[in-house]
Short mmCIF file of C-alpha atoms in Angstrom, two decimals:
data_model
loop_
_atom_site.label_atom_id
_atom_site.label_comp_id
_atom_site.label_asym_id
_atom_site.label_seq_id
_atom_site.Cartn_x
_atom_site.Cartn_y
_atom_site.Cartn_z
CA MET A 12 139.82 109.52 116.74
CA LYS A 13 136.59 108.50 115.52
CA CYS A 14 136.07 107.88 111.40
CA PRO A 15 135.03 111.47 110.27
CA PRO A 16 133.79 112.01 106.84
CA VAL A 17 136.86 114.05 105.99
CA VAL A 18 140.38 113.82 107.37
CA PRO A 19 142.87 116.36 106.38
CA VAL A 20 146.13 115.17 104.79
CA ILE A 21 149.19 117.15 106.43
CA ASP A 22 152.14 115.71 104.22
CA ALA A 23 151.08 113.64 101.50
CA GLU A 24 154.45 112.75 100.83
CA HIS A 25 155.28 111.14 104.02
CA LEU A 26 151.81 109.83 104.42
CA ALA A 27 152.13 108.16 101.11
CA ALA A 28 155.37 106.76 102.28
CA GLU A 29 154.02 105.30 105.49
CA GLU A 30 151.32 103.32 103.35
CA ALA A 31 153.82 101.85 100.85
CA GLU A 32 155.89 101.05 104.11
CA GLN A 33 152.75 99.28 105.33
CA ALA A 34 152.94 97.05 102.09
CA ARG A 35 156.80 96.52 102.02
CA TYR A 36 156.60 95.37 105.65
CA LEU A 37 154.08 92.69 104.79
CA GLU A 38 155.93 90.92 101.94
CA PRO A 39 158.98 89.51 103.52
CA HIS A 40 156.16 87.88 106.06
CA ALA A 41 155.61 85.44 103.18
CA THR A 42 158.68 83.45 104.38
CA VAL A 43 157.24 82.95 107.92
CA PRO A 44 155.70 79.47 108.37
CA GLY A 45 151.73 79.70 108.87
CA TYR A 46 151.75 83.32 107.00
CA GLU A 47 149.82 83.81 103.68
CA VAL A 48 150.74 87.18 102.02
CA HIS A 49 149.39 88.18 98.69
CA ALA A 50 151.43 91.18 97.14
CA GLU A 51 149.35 91.88 94.28
CA ALA A 52 149.08 95.13 91.81
CA ASP A 53 146.22 96.59 93.49
CA ALA A 54 146.36 95.44 97.15
CA THR A 55 148.89 93.61 99.65
CA TRP A 56 146.80 91.72 102.36
CA ALA A 57 147.99 88.56 104.56
CA ILE A 58 146.29 85.81 106.76
CA GLN A 59 148.15 84.72 109.85
CA PRO A 60 147.43 82.82 112.90
CA GLY A 61 148.99 85.39 115.40
CA GLY A 62 147.60 88.73 116.50
CA VAL A 63 144.46 90.01 115.00
CA TRP A 64 145.93 93.13 113.44
CA GLY A 65 147.80 90.88 111.10
CA ASN A 66 144.86 89.86 109.31
CA CYS A 67 144.86 92.84 107.11
CA ALA A 68 144.70 94.61 103.80
CA VAL A 69 146.65 97.54 102.81
CA ARG A 70 147.67 100.03 99.95
CA LEU A 71 144.16 99.16 98.35
CA ARG A 72 144.24 100.53 94.56
CA LEU A 73 141.21 98.73 93.30
CA ALA A 74 139.39 99.55 89.97
CA PRO A 75 135.76 100.36 90.34
CA GLY A 76 134.49 97.65 88.21
CA THR A 77 136.31 94.88 89.96
CA ALA A 78 136.43 96.43 93.57
CA ASP A 79 133.50 94.31 94.88
CA LYS A 80 135.17 91.08 93.50
CA ARG A 81 138.26 91.98 95.20
CA LEU A 82 136.74 93.07 98.55
CA ASP A 83 134.84 89.73 98.84
CA ARG A 84 137.79 87.67 98.06
CA ILE A 85 139.87 89.17 101.03
CA ALA A 86 136.84 89.36 103.04
CA ASP A 87 136.08 85.72 102.57
CA ARG A 88 139.81 84.63 103.39
CA PHE A 89 139.04 86.74 106.80
CA CYS A 90 136.13 84.77 107.41
CA ASP A 91 137.63 81.25 106.74
CA THR A 92 140.16 82.01 109.81
CA GLU A 93 137.12 82.37 111.89
CA ARG A 94 138.94 85.69 113.43
CA GLY A 95 138.88 89.26 112.70
CA GLY A 96 140.29 91.26 109.70
CA GLY A 97 140.90 94.62 108.77
CA PHE A 98 141.42 97.11 105.58
CA TRP A 99 143.74 100.12 106.46
CA LEU A 100 142.31 103.06 104.22
CA SER A 101 144.51 105.88 103.28
CA PRO A 102 143.00 108.99 101.71
CA PHE A 103 144.93 107.72 98.33
CA ALA A 104 142.67 104.51 98.40
CA THR A 105 140.70 103.58 95.49
CA PRO A 106 137.62 103.80 94.46
CA PRO A 107 136.68 106.73 96.52
CA ASP A 108 133.36 104.73 97.69
CA LEU A 109 135.46 102.05 99.40
CA PRO A 110 133.97 102.92 103.03
CA ALA A 111 130.41 102.32 101.59
CA ARG A 112 131.31 98.83 100.11
CA LEU A 113 133.01 97.98 103.31
CA ARG A 114 130.12 98.82 105.49
CA ARG A 115 127.88 96.68 103.08
CA ARG A 116 130.36 93.87 104.08
CA GLY A 117 130.03 94.36 108.02
CA PHE A 118 132.93 96.45 108.19
CA ARG A 119 133.06 99.38 110.13
CA CYS A 120 135.66 102.23 110.74
CA ARG A 121 137.15 101.70 114.18
CA LYS A 122 139.48 104.85 114.30
CA HIS A 123 141.81 106.96 112.02
CA PHE A 124 144.92 106.42 113.37
CA PRO A 125 147.62 109.12 113.08
CA ALA A 126 150.57 108.32 110.79
CA MET A 127 154.01 109.77 112.08
CA TYR A 128 157.32 110.54 110.68
CA SER A 129 160.66 111.78 112.27
CA ASP A 130 163.90 113.27 110.18
CA CYS A 131 166.34 110.88 111.72
CA SER A 132 169.29 113.74 111.13
CA MET A 133 167.26 116.24 113.14
CA PRO A 134 166.25 115.19 116.56
CA ASP A 135 163.76 117.59 117.77
CA GLY A 136 163.15 118.25 121.63
CA PRO A 137 165.55 117.56 124.81
CA ASP A 138 167.30 114.45 125.13
CA PRO A 139 165.11 111.94 126.92
CA ARG A 140 167.85 109.81 128.51
CA VAL A 141 166.74 107.89 131.35
CA SER A 142 169.36 106.76 134.14
CA GLY A 143 170.30 103.19 134.02
CA LEU A 144 168.77 102.43 130.42
CA THR A 145 170.58 100.57 127.96
CA PHE A 146 169.66 99.34 124.51
CA GLN A 147 170.34 96.05 122.42
CA VAL A 148 169.59 94.40 119.41
CA VAL A 149 167.71 91.18 120.16
CA GLU A 150 169.83 88.13 119.28
CA ASP A 151 168.45 85.53 121.46
CA TYR A 152 164.55 85.64 121.53
CA ASP A 153 164.56 83.15 124.33
CA LEU A 154 165.21 86.20 126.21
CA PHE A 155 161.44 86.73 126.13
CA LEU A 156 160.65 83.40 127.54
CA ARG A 157 162.84 84.24 130.80
CA PHE A 158 161.03 87.69 131.10
CA HIS A 159 157.83 89.34 129.79
CA HIS A 160 157.75 90.53 126.37
CA PRO A 161 157.18 94.40 126.72
CA CYS A 162 154.67 94.46 123.74
CA TYR A 163 153.23 91.02 123.92
CA GLY A 164 153.30 90.17 127.54
CA PRO A 165 154.36 86.75 128.79
CA ILE A 166 154.79 84.24 126.18
CA ARG A 167 152.36 81.60 126.99
CA THR A 168 149.53 81.39 124.21
CA PRO A 169 149.94 80.15 120.78
CA MET A 170 149.37 83.81 119.38
CA ARG A 171 152.15 85.17 121.61
CA ARG A 172 154.39 82.25 120.70
CA PHE A 173 153.69 82.56 116.97
CA GLU A 174 154.40 86.27 117.26
CA LEU A 175 157.78 85.71 119.02
CA ALA A 176 158.64 82.87 116.54
CA ARG A 177 157.80 85.49 113.50
CA GLN A 178 160.17 88.06 114.93
CA ALA A 179 163.01 85.62 115.19
CA HIS A 180 162.47 84.14 111.77
CA LEU A 181 162.54 87.85 110.24
CA ALA A 182 165.43 88.79 112.08
CA ALA A 183 167.41 85.66 110.71
CA VAL A 184 166.71 86.45 107.16
CA ARG A 185 169.55 87.58 105.09
CA PRO A 186 170.14 90.51 103.47
CA ARG A 187 168.71 91.59 107.21
CA ARG A 188 165.97 93.91 107.15
CA PHE A 189 164.45 93.58 110.54
CA TRP A 190 165.80 94.61 113.83
CA ASP A 191 164.39 94.20 117.13
CA LEU A 192 165.71 96.76 119.75
CA VAL A 193 165.14 96.26 123.60
CA ALA A 194 165.77 98.76 126.26
CA PHE A 195 167.21 97.08 129.55
CA HIS A 196 166.82 98.54 132.97
CA GLU A 197 168.73 96.68 135.77
CA GLY A 198 168.87 93.73 133.62
CA VAL A 199 165.25 93.47 132.76
CA PRO A 200 163.73 94.38 129.05
CA VAL A 201 161.49 97.15 129.78
CA GLY A 202 160.85 98.04 126.57
CA VAL A 203 160.79 97.07 122.89
CA CYS A 204 160.16 98.00 119.15
CA THR A 205 160.67 96.38 115.83
CA LEU A 206 162.55 98.08 112.89
CA PHE A 207 162.06 97.34 109.26
CA HIS A 208 164.56 99.03 107.09
CA GLU A 209 164.43 99.16 103.07
CA ASN A 210 164.99 101.77 100.41
CA GLY A 211 166.24 104.31 102.76
CA ILE A 212 163.33 104.29 105.30
CA THR A 213 162.66 102.64 108.53
CA GLY A 214 159.32 101.63 109.76
CA VAL A 215 158.69 101.21 113.52
CA HIS A 216 156.29 98.61 114.59
CA ASP A 217 155.48 96.85 117.75
CA VAL A 218 156.58 99.25 120.10
CA GLY A 219 156.04 98.32 123.76
CA VAL A 220 156.92 99.23 127.16
CA LEU A 221 156.08 96.92 130.44
CA PRO A 222 152.96 98.46 132.16
CA ALA A 223 154.48 98.99 135.31
CA LYS A 224 157.50 101.01 133.90
CA ARG A 225 155.23 103.55 131.70
CA ARG A 226 155.58 107.21 131.89
CA ARG A 227 159.01 107.07 133.20
CA GLY A 228 160.44 108.30 129.69
CA ILE A 229 161.82 104.86 128.60
CA GLY A 230 159.41 105.05 125.40
CA THR A 231 160.70 108.24 124.27
CA ALA A 232 164.22 107.31 125.13
CA LEU A 233 163.82 103.86 122.89
CA MET A 234 162.24 106.01 120.14
CA ARG A 235 165.17 108.33 120.01
CA HIS A 236 167.56 105.45 119.87
CA ALA A 237 165.76 103.52 117.31
CA CYS A 238 165.72 106.63 115.06
CA GLU A 239 169.53 107.10 115.79
CA PHE A 240 170.00 103.33 114.87
CA SER A 241 167.95 103.78 111.83
CA LEU A 242 170.35 106.70 110.87
CA GLY A 243 173.14 104.19 111.20
CA LEU A 244 171.47 101.92 108.58
CA GLY A 245 171.23 104.73 106.13
CA ALA A 246 167.56 105.99 107.00
CA ALA A 247 166.50 109.32 106.16
CA GLY A 248 163.75 109.00 108.39
CA CYS A 249 161.35 106.74 110.62
CA LEU A 250 157.73 106.13 110.06
CA LEU A 251 155.04 104.50 111.98
CA ILE A 252 151.13 104.20 112.81
CA SER A 253 150.30 105.53 116.40
CA SER A 254 147.93 104.26 118.63
CA GLY A 255 146.21 106.88 121.08
CA GLN A 256 147.90 105.72 123.85
CA GLY A 257 151.46 106.55 122.30
CA TYR A 258 150.73 109.60 120.40
CA GLY A 259 152.39 111.95 123.00
CA MET A 260 155.37 109.99 123.53
CA TYR A 261 156.03 109.73 120.03
CA GLY A 262 155.90 113.61 119.54
CA ARG A 263 158.17 113.91 122.35
CA ALA A 264 160.77 111.66 120.49
CA GLY A 265 160.50 113.87 117.45
CA PHE A 266 157.91 112.39 115.52
CA ARG A 267 155.09 114.61 113.89
CA GLU A 268 151.61 113.62 112.61
CA VAL A 269 151.72 113.62 108.94
CA GLY A 270 147.99 112.37 108.10
CA ARG A 271 145.68 109.57 109.17
CA ILE A 272 144.65 106.24 107.84
CA GLY A 273 141.34 104.75 108.81
CA TYR A 274 141.29 101.20 110.08
CA TRP A 275 138.23 99.23 108.88
CA TYR A 276 137.51 95.88 111.07
CA ARG A 277 135.09 93.10 111.04
CA ARG A 278 134.92 90.43 113.72
CA TYR A 279 133.95 87.11 112.66
CA ARG A 280 133.97 85.64 116.06
CA ILE A 281 135.20 86.23 119.76
CA VAL A 282 138.96 85.10 120.07
#
């Protein structure tokens, strides 16, 4: 979905919860070697050497009088990395003219991504079981050195090695808030997702299925399992940001759209 002038809010409570979850998800990354996280009163933002999506700012509540200075500070750090960076703008972001201020700095709205919510205790739709599919929590991350990572692909580049090390680091922090779930078929990891659980809600991140195994119900079954697992952690519901490709799969797994969050991006050089 391109960036229209007005995007309707379907469920303000859960859309606001998704925006807050984005910020809470970033904060523990401050312990990851190489990650720079700023959890500030008016924004939470991060700089890191992994995937370009990780250079981002969320939950923007800037004051009109200081918004330009704050945007410049964050954008300058994006520029320092000589990589891309993005601002996630929900309908609750302030000041209201943030889009115009970002355009003046070379940022463009790439898309309004659907925020989605699932009530863990009320699965919707038929049970999407897939024959031979089993699920486990990842404990040995060397698994993805032997097999392709369903979300990142083969771990052969510095960025992908960083992402795998990040996942392993966060899963080892106690008290535990991060779990990586993997779907196996015939002994091969074919699907994966990261769960971040805090304050009675679970955020779902980094969902992927091997390209050769897509359109077989694996993603839907994995998301149903993720909700069941989250219920066991004490979550009332699961939240996520959907790609266009994943939207139908999440819907079949019982997620519903609650609104959209715009992603404003600028690339500083080709990476």
